[in-house]
CSV table of C-alpha atoms in Angstrom, one decimal:
chain,number,residue,atom,x,y,z
A,11,MET,CA,-1.7,60.0,-168.6
A,12,ASN,CA,-0.1,59.4,-165.2
A,13,LYS,CA,3.4,59.9,-166.7
A,14,GLN,CA,2.3,63.3,-168.2
A,15,PHE,CA,0.8,64.3,-164.8
A,16,SER,CA,4.1,63.4,-163.1
A,17,ASN,CA,6.1,65.5,-165.6
A,18,ILE,CA,3.9,68.5,-164.8
A,19,LEU,CA,4.4,68.1,-161.1
A,20,VAL,CA,8.2,67.9,-161.5
A,21,LYS,CA,8.2,71.1,-163.7
A,22,ALA,CA,6.1,72.9,-161.1
A,23,PHE,CA,8.4,71.9,-158.3
A,24,LEU,CA,11.5,73.0,-160.3
A,25,ILE,CA,9.9,76.4,-160.8
A,26,MET,CA,8.6,76.9,-157.3
A,27,ALA,CA,11.6,75.6,-155.3
A,28,PRO,CA,13.9,78.6,-156.1
A,29,VAL,CA,11.1,81.1,-155.3
A,30,VAL,CA,10.4,79.5,-151.9
A,31,PHE,CA,14.2,79.4,-151.2
A,32,MET,CA,14.7,83.0,-152.1
A,33,GLN,CA,11.7,84.1,-150.0
A,34,SER,CA,12.8,82.1,-147.0
A,35,CYS,CA,16.2,83.8,-147.2
A,36,GLY,CA,14.6,87.3,-147.5
A,37,PHE,CA,16.0,87.8,-151.0
A,38,LEU,CA,12.6,88.1,-152.7
A,39,ASN,CA,11.2,90.4,-150.0
A,40,LYS,CA,14.2,92.7,-150.3
A,41,THR,CA,14.0,92.7,-154.1
A,42,MET,CA,10.3,93.5,-154.1
A,43,ASP,CA,10.9,96.3,-151.6
A,44,LYS,CA,13.6,97.8,-153.8
A,45,VAL,CA,11.3,98.1,-156.7
A,46,GLY,CA,8.4,99.3,-154.6
A,47,LEU,CA,6.3,96.1,-154.7
A,48,GLY,CA,4.9,94.1,-151.8
A,49,LYS,CA,5.1,97.1,-149.4
A,50,LYS,CA,2.4,98.1,-147.0
A,51,LYS,CA,0.0,100.8,-148.1
A,52,GLY,CA,2.3,103.6,-146.9
A,53,GLY,CA,1.6,106.1,-144.2
A,54,ASP,CA,3.6,108.3,-142.0
A,55,ALA,CA,5.3,105.3,-140.4
A,56,ALA,CA,7.2,104.4,-143.6
A,57,ASP,CA,11.0,104.2,-143.5
A,58,PRO,CA,12.2,107.9,-143.2
A,59,LEU,CA,15.5,107.0,-145.0
A,60,ASP,CA,13.9,105.1,-147.8
A,61,GLY,CA,15.2,107.7,-150.3
A,62,ILE,CA,18.9,107.2,-149.5
A,63,ARG,CA,20.9,104.4,-151.1
A,64,ASN,CA,24.6,103.8,-151.8
A,65,GLY,CA,25.4,107.2,-150.3
A,66,GLU,CA,23.1,109.1,-152.7
A,67,ILE,CA,19.7,110.7,-152.5
A,68,ILE,CA,17.4,108.9,-154.9
A,69,ALA,CA,14.1,110.0,-153.3
A,70,THR,CA,11.1,110.4,-155.6
A,71,ALA,CA,7.4,110.7,-154.9
A,72,ARG,CA,6.3,108.4,-152.1
A,73,LYS,CA,3.8,105.8,-153.3
A,74,GLY,CA,0.4,105.1,-151.9
A,75,TYR,CA,-1.0,108.6,-151.4
A,76,LYS,CA,-4.0,109.8,-153.3
A,77,GLN,CA,-6.4,112.3,-151.8
A,78,THR,CA,-10.0,111.6,-152.3
A,79,ALA,CA,-13.1,113.4,-151.2
A,80,PRO,CA,-14.2,112.4,-147.7
A,81,ASN,CA,-17.7,111.1,-147.4
A,82,GLY,CA,-20.3,113.8,-148.0
A,83,MET,CA,-17.9,116.2,-149.5
A,84,VAL,CA,-17.5,117.5,-153.0
A,85,LEU,CA,-14.4,119.0,-154.7
A,86,ILE,CA,-14.5,122.8,-155.2
A,87,PRO,CA,-12.1,123.6,-158.0
A,88,SER,CA,-9.6,126.5,-158.0
A,89,GLY,CA,-10.4,129.7,-159.7
A,90,SER,CA,-10.6,133.5,-159.7
A,91,PHE,CA,-13.6,135.6,-159.2
A,92,THR,CA,-14.9,139.0,-158.2
A,93,MET,CA,-15.6,138.9,-154.5
A,94,GLY,CA,-18.1,141.2,-152.9
A,95,GLN,CA,-21.6,142.7,-153.4
A,96,THR,CA,-23.1,141.8,-156.8
A,97,ASP,CA,-26.1,144.2,-156.5
A,98,GLU,CA,-27.2,147.3,-154.6
A,99,ASP,CA,-25.8,147.7,-151.1
A,100,ILE,CA,-29.2,148.4,-149.6
A,101,MET,CA,-27.7,148.7,-146.1
A,102,SER,CA,-25.0,151.1,-147.3
A,103,ALA,CA,-22.5,149.2,-145.2
A,104,ARG,CA,-19.7,149.5,-147.8
A,105,ILE,CA,-17.9,146.5,-146.3
A,106,THR,CA,-18.2,144.2,-149.3
A,107,LEU,CA,-16.6,146.3,-152.0
A,108,ASN,CA,-15.5,144.3,-155.1
A,109,LYS,CA,-12.1,142.7,-155.3
A,110,ARG,CA,-10.6,140.1,-157.7
A,111,ILE,CA,-9.2,137.2,-155.8
A,112,THR,CA,-7.9,133.6,-156.5
A,113,ILE,CA,-8.9,130.5,-154.5
A,114,SER,CA,-7.1,127.2,-154.3
A,115,PRO,CA,-9.1,123.9,-154.6
A,116,PHE,CA,-10.7,122.4,-151.6
A,117,TYR,CA,-13.3,119.9,-150.5
A,118,MET,CA,-16.6,121.1,-148.9
A,119,ASP,CA,-19.5,119.4,-147.2
A,120,ASP,CA,-22.3,119.2,-149.8
A,121,THR,CA,-24.9,120.0,-147.1
A,122,GLU,CA,-25.0,121.8,-143.8
A,123,ILE,CA,-24.1,119.6,-140.8
A,124,SER,CA,-27.3,117.9,-139.8
A,125,ASN,CA,-28.7,117.2,-136.3
A,126,HIS,CA,-27.8,113.5,-136.6
A,127,GLU,CA,-24.3,114.1,-137.8
A,128,TYR,CA,-23.7,116.5,-134.9
A,129,ARG,CA,-25.2,114.0,-132.5
A,130,MET,CA,-22.5,111.5,-133.5
A,131,PHE,CA,-20.0,114.1,-132.2
A,132,VAL,CA,-21.8,114.8,-128.9
A,133,ASN,CA,-22.3,111.1,-128.3
A,134,SER,CA,-18.7,110.3,-129.0
A,135,ILE,CA,-17.4,113.1,-126.7
A,136,MET,CA,-19.8,112.0,-123.9
A,137,ALA,CA,-18.5,108.4,-124.3
A,138,ASP,CA,-14.8,109.1,-124.6
A,139,SER,CA,-14.0,112.5,-123.0
A,140,ILE,CA,-16.4,113.2,-120.2
A,141,SER,CA,-13.8,112.5,-117.6
A,142,VAL,CA,-11.4,115.0,-119.2
A,143,LEU,CA,-13.8,117.8,-120.3
A,144,GLY,CA,-16.5,117.3,-117.7
A,145,GLU,CA,-20.2,117.0,-118.3
A,146,GLU,CA,-20.9,120.6,-117.6
A,147,PHE,CA,-18.5,121.8,-120.3
A,148,ILE,CA,-20.0,119.4,-122.9
A,149,MET,CA,-23.6,120.3,-122.1
A,150,THR,CA,-23.1,124.0,-121.9
A,151,LYS,CA,-20.5,124.6,-124.6
A,152,LEU,CA,-20.8,121.7,-127.1
A,153,TYR,CA,-24.4,120.4,-126.8
A,154,PRO,CA,-26.8,122.4,-129.0
A,155,ASP,CA,-28.6,125.2,-127.2
A,156,THR,CA,-32.2,124.0,-127.7
A,157,THR,CA,-33.6,127.1,-126.0
A,158,VAL,CA,-32.7,129.3,-129.0
A,159,TRP,CA,-36.2,128.8,-130.4
A,160,LYS,CA,-37.6,130.7,-127.4
A,161,LYS,CA,-34.8,133.2,-126.9
A,162,ASP,CA,-34.4,134.5,-130.5
A,163,PHE,CA,-37.9,135.8,-131.0
A,164,THR,CA,-40.2,138.0,-128.8
A,165,TYR,CA,-43.4,136.3,-127.8
A,166,HIS,CA,-42.8,133.3,-130.0
A,167,ASN,CA,-44.3,129.9,-129.4
A,168,GLY,CA,-41.1,127.9,-129.8
A,169,ASP,CA,-41.8,125.2,-127.2
A,170,GLN,CA,-42.3,122.4,-129.6
A,171,LEU,CA,-39.1,123.1,-131.4
A,172,THR,CA,-37.2,123.5,-128.2
A,173,GLU,CA,-38.4,120.1,-127.0
A,174,ASN,CA,-38.1,118.2,-130.3
A,175,TYR,CA,-35.9,119.8,-132.9
A,176,TYR,CA,-32.6,118.4,-131.9
A,177,GLY,CA,-33.7,115.1,-130.3
A,178,ASN,CA,-36.6,113.8,-132.4
A,179,PRO,CA,-35.9,111.5,-135.4
A,180,ALA,CA,-38.2,113.6,-137.5
A,181,PHE,CA,-35.5,116.3,-137.6
A,182,ASP,CA,-32.5,114.1,-138.0
A,183,MET,CA,-31.8,115.4,-141.5
A,184,TYR,CA,-32.4,119.1,-140.6
A,185,PRO,CA,-29.5,121.4,-140.0
A,186,VAL,CA,-28.1,121.6,-136.5
A,187,VAL,CA,-28.6,125.0,-134.9
A,188,GLY,CA,-27.8,126.5,-131.5
A,189,ILE,CA,-24.1,125.9,-132.2
A,190,SER,CA,-21.6,128.6,-131.4
A,191,TRP,CA,-18.6,129.4,-133.5
A,192,ASP,CA,-16.4,127.8,-130.8
A,193,ALA,CA,-18.4,124.6,-130.8
A,194,ALA,CA,-18.2,124.4,-134.6
A,195,GLN,CA,-14.4,124.6,-134.2
A,196,TYR,CA,-14.4,121.8,-131.7
A,197,PHE,CA,-16.5,119.7,-134.0
A,198,ALA,CA,-14.0,120.2,-136.8
A,199,LYS,CA,-11.1,119.2,-134.5
A,200,TRP,CA,-12.9,116.1,-133.4
A,201,ARG,CA,-13.8,115.1,-136.9
A,202,THR,CA,-10.1,115.5,-138.0
A,203,GLN,CA,-8.9,113.3,-135.1
A,204,LEU,CA,-11.6,110.7,-135.9
A,205,TYR,CA,-10.6,110.6,-139.6
A,206,ASN,CA,-6.8,110.5,-139.1
A,207,ASN,CA,-7.0,107.9,-136.3
A,208,PHE,CA,-8.7,105.6,-138.8
A,209,ARG,CA,-6.1,106.4,-141.5
A,210,ALA,CA,-3.2,105.7,-139.0
A,211,GLU,CA,-4.7,102.4,-138.0
A,212,ASN,CA,-4.8,101.4,-141.7
A,213,GLU,CA,-1.3,102.6,-142.4
A,214,GLN,CA,-2.5,105.5,-144.6
A,215,PHE,CA,-0.9,109.0,-144.9
A,216,LYS,CA,-2.2,111.7,-142.6
A,217,SER,CA,-5.0,113.8,-144.1
A,218,PRO,CA,-5.4,117.6,-144.0
A,219,ARG,CA,-7.7,118.8,-141.2
A,220,PHE,CA,-11.4,119.6,-141.4
A,221,ARG,CA,-12.1,123.3,-140.7
A,222,LEU,CA,-14.6,126.1,-141.3
A,223,PRO,CA,-14.3,127.7,-144.7
A,224,SER,CA,-12.9,131.2,-145.0
A,225,GLU,CA,-15.3,133.9,-146.1
A,226,ALA,CA,-13.7,133.9,-149.5
A,227,GLU,CA,-13.9,130.2,-149.9
A,228,TRP,CA,-17.5,130.2,-148.9
A,229,GLU,CA,-18.4,132.9,-151.4
A,230,TRP,CA,-16.5,131.2,-154.2
A,231,ALA,CA,-18.2,127.9,-153.5
A,232,ALA,CA,-21.7,129.5,-153.2
A,233,LYS,CA,-21.4,131.1,-156.6
A,234,GLY,CA,-20.8,127.7,-158.2
A,235,GLY,CA,-18.4,129.0,-160.8
A,236,LYS,CA,-20.8,131.8,-161.9
A,237,ASP,CA,-18.7,135.0,-161.4
A,238,GLY,CA,-20.8,137.8,-160.4
A,239,ALA,CA,-23.8,135.6,-159.5
A,240,LYS,CA,-26.2,137.3,-157.2
A,241,TYR,CA,-27.5,133.9,-155.9
A,242,PRO,CA,-26.0,130.4,-156.0
A,243,TRP,CA,-28.3,129.6,-158.9
A,244,GLY,CA,-27.5,132.8,-160.8
A,245,ASN,CA,-29.4,136.0,-161.4
A,246,PRO,CA,-31.7,137.8,-160.7
A,247,TYR,CA,-34.7,136.0,-159.3
A,248,VAL,CA,-35.5,133.9,-156.2
A,249,ALA,CA,-38.1,131.8,-158.0
A,250,ASN,CA,-38.1,129.8,-161.2
A,251,GLY,CA,-40.4,130.2,-164.2
A,252,LYS,CA,-43.1,128.1,-162.5
A,253,GLY,CA,-43.1,130.3,-159.5
A,254,CYS,CA,-41.3,127.8,-157.2
A,255,TYR,CA,-38.9,129.3,-154.8
A,256,LEU,CA,-35.3,128.2,-155.0
A,257,ALA,CA,-34.3,128.5,-151.4
A,258,ASN,CA,-35.8,128.5,-147.9
A,259,PHE,CA,-36.2,132.1,-146.7
A,260,LYS,CA,-38.8,134.7,-146.0
A,261,PRO,CA,-40.3,135.7,-149.3
A,262,TYR,CA,-43.1,137.9,-148.0
A,263,ARG,CA,-43.9,139.6,-144.7
A,264,GLY,CA,-45.0,136.9,-142.4
A,265,ASN,CA,-45.5,134.2,-145.1
A,266,TYR,CA,-42.7,131.8,-144.1
A,267,GLN,CA,-44.7,128.9,-145.6
A,268,LYS,CA,-44.5,130.3,-149.1
A,269,ASP,CA,-41.3,128.4,-150.0
A,270,GLY,CA,-42.6,125.1,-148.5
A,271,TYR,CA,-41.1,125.3,-145.0
A,272,GLN,CA,-42.1,127.4,-142.0
A,273,TYR,CA,-38.7,127.0,-140.2
A,274,THR,CA,-35.7,125.1,-141.5
A,275,ALA,CA,-35.7,122.6,-144.3
A,276,PRO,CA,-33.9,119.3,-144.7
A,277,VAL,CA,-30.2,119.8,-145.5
A,278,ASN,CA,-30.7,118.3,-148.9
A,279,ALA,CA,-33.8,120.3,-149.8
A,280,PHE,CA,-33.9,122.4,-153.0
A,281,ASN,CA,-31.5,122.0,-156.0
A,282,VAL,CA,-27.8,122.0,-155.8
A,283,ASN,CA,-25.7,124.7,-157.3
A,284,ASP,CA,-23.2,124.0,-160.1
A,285,TYR,CA,-20.6,122.7,-157.6
A,286,GLY,CA,-23.1,120.2,-156.1
A,287,LEU,CA,-23.8,122.1,-152.9
A,288,TYR,CA,-27.2,122.3,-151.2
A,289,ASN,CA,-28.6,125.3,-149.4
A,290,MET,CA,-25.8,127.8,-150.0
A,291,ALA,CA,-28.6,130.4,-149.7
A,292,GLY,CA,-31.2,130.3,-147.0
A,293,ASN,CA,-32.2,127.5,-144.6
A,294,VAL,CA,-29.5,128.4,-142.0
A,295,ALA,CA,-26.8,131.0,-142.3
A,296,GLU,CA,-23.3,129.5,-141.8
A,297,TRP,CA,-20.3,130.3,-139.7
A,298,THR,CA,-17.0,131.0,-141.5
A,299,GLN,CA,-13.5,131.0,-140.2
A,300,ASP,CA,-12.9,134.7,-140.6
A,301,ALA,CA,-13.2,137.4,-138.0
A,302,PHE,CA,-15.4,140.3,-139.1
A,303,SER,CA,-13.7,143.6,-140.2
A,304,ASP,CA,-15.1,146.7,-141.8
A,305,SER,CA,-11.8,147.0,-143.8
A,306,TYR,CA,-11.7,143.3,-144.9
A,307,MET,CA,-11.2,144.1,-148.6
A,308,PRO,CA,-8.2,146.5,-148.4
A,309,VAL,CA,-6.3,144.6,-145.7
A,310,THR,CA,-6.5,141.0,-147.1
A,311,TRP,CA,-4.4,139.5,-149.8
A,312,ASP,CA,-5.8,138.6,-153.2
A,313,LEU,CA,-4.8,135.0,-153.0
A,314,ASN,CA,-6.7,132.8,-150.6
A,315,PRO,CA,-7.6,135.7,-148.3
A,316,SER,CA,-8.4,134.9,-144.7
A,317,TYR,CA,-8.8,137.4,-141.8
A,318,ASP,CA,-7.8,135.6,-138.7
A,319,LYS,CA,-7.9,137.7,-135.5
A,320,ASP,CA,-8.2,135.9,-132.2
A,321,ASP,CA,-9.1,138.9,-130.2
A,322,GLU,CA,-12.0,139.8,-132.5
A,323,PRO,CA,-15.2,138.2,-131.0
A,324,ARG,CA,-17.3,138.9,-134.2
A,325,LYS,CA,-17.2,136.1,-136.8
A,326,VAL,CA,-18.4,136.3,-140.4
A,327,VAL,CA,-21.7,134.6,-141.2
A,328,LYS,CA,-22.8,134.0,-144.8
A,329,GLY,CA,-25.8,132.8,-146.7
A,330,GLY,CA,-28.9,134.0,-145.0
A,331,SER,CA,-31.5,131.8,-143.3
A,332,TRP,CA,-35.1,130.7,-143.1
A,333,LYS,CA,-36.1,133.9,-141.3
A,334,ASP,CA,-34.3,136.4,-143.6
A,335,VAL,CA,-35.4,138.4,-146.6
A,336,ALA,CA,-33.7,137.8,-150.0
A,337,TYR,CA,-31.0,140.4,-149.6
A,338,PHE,CA,-29.2,138.2,-147.0
A,339,LEU,CA,-29.3,135.2,-149.4
A,340,GLU,CA,-27.0,137.0,-151.9
A,341,THR,CA,-23.6,135.5,-152.2
A,342,GLY,CA,-21.9,138.8,-151.6
A,343,THR,CA,-23.8,139.8,-148.5
A,344,THR,CA,-21.7,139.6,-145.3
A,345,THR,CA,-23.0,139.8,-141.7
A,346,PHE,CA,-21.5,138.7,-138.3
A,347,GLU,CA,-22.4,137.2,-135.0
A,348,TYR,CA,-20.4,136.9,-131.8
A,349,ARG,CA,-18.4,133.7,-131.5
A,350,THR,CA,-20.1,132.5,-128.3
A,351,ALA,CA,-23.6,133.3,-129.6
A,352,THR,CA,-26.1,130.5,-130.4
A,353,ARG,CA,-28.9,131.1,-132.8
A,354,SER,CA,-31.9,129.2,-134.2
A,355,TYR,CA,-30.8,130.3,-137.7
A,356,ILE,CA,-27.0,129.7,-137.8
A,357,GLY,CA,-25.4,126.4,-138.6
A,358,PHE,CA,-22.2,125.4,-140.4
A,359,ARG,CA,-20.4,123.1,-142.8
A,360,CYS,CA,-16.8,122.0,-143.0
A,361,VAL,CA,-14.0,122.2,-145.7
A,362,MET,CA,-10.7,120.4,-146.2
A,363,ASP,CA,-7.7,121.6,-148.2
A,364,ARG,CA,-7.0,119.8,-151.5
A,365,LEU,CA,-3.3,119.1,-151.6
A,366,GLY,CA,-0.9,118.7,-154.5
A,367,SER,CA,-1.7,119.1,-158.2
A,368,VAL,CA,-4.8,120.8,-159.3
A,369,PRO,CA,-7.4,118.2,-160.1
A,370,GLY,CA,-7.7,117.6,-163.9
A,371,ARG,CA,-4.2,118.9,-164.5
A,372,GLU,CA,-2.1,115.9,-163.2
């Protein structure tokens, strides 16, 4: 038994000794690197000349990159749809005429940004950037305007919401409001930096940035793949067969409670649409990236249209809110607000570009 054990040890030594020797001389490491094994995870710090050997270009796809949905986001597939009004233009605005367009895939927050999510942004800025930005800038430009509950409505008793809506834990999962378009842009920039700093520290490739959706992306996502859908759940009613309302809005004159909520609802209230998105109609209207234009349809392209105009202070708002009638909940209805305005009925959510091959067709 002892002799057999000794033979096993000798064989193990004979096998391991060359491996240890080659590794100590760097031979094994170089060989593994050459075949793509034993490398770090990748990232932008990888050898920039890795695809050149023996005077020839042998570069192929870099290893280690796979884009996945960030936490809280869902994949919105690419597709083509008829953008614009899907029912009667009751305001006779004639700014949402129909147009066939195509949208590339992207990721989108499945809910509106909540109070507690936005609080992480404010707290982080206060902790890290107050010496650079100044407390006054943070509190006046980035901190939610809690006075909107009093300012937006004439003779309205909004004191309790002014005092509690943003700060009280009871409203942590409710959509943040009182946020200007500019503040939403700053949030997206901070979120991008936070995400990519983590990826860099873990030697991962840089991610596309977070941003506001274009008007076209927002409308495509809201329809949930239902081309011509009047609402995110389809056509043509705002209640199901049991009489339950499908969104948080103003169903009757003065009867805000009829859908279950007097003001806003939690960001994950009601059912998702077919893309897994909550509250793409009602609750709070949402900022988009686009500037507002009466001639949006004729001047924009039919592939990933976006109307960027820095000197236009009006920005497109979509989706309708808790205080609006059903017309504003329609996927094709477009309104606007000024970029510096803060309202008790406007929030936002972010998107991120999906890079590379179309999911499902790799």
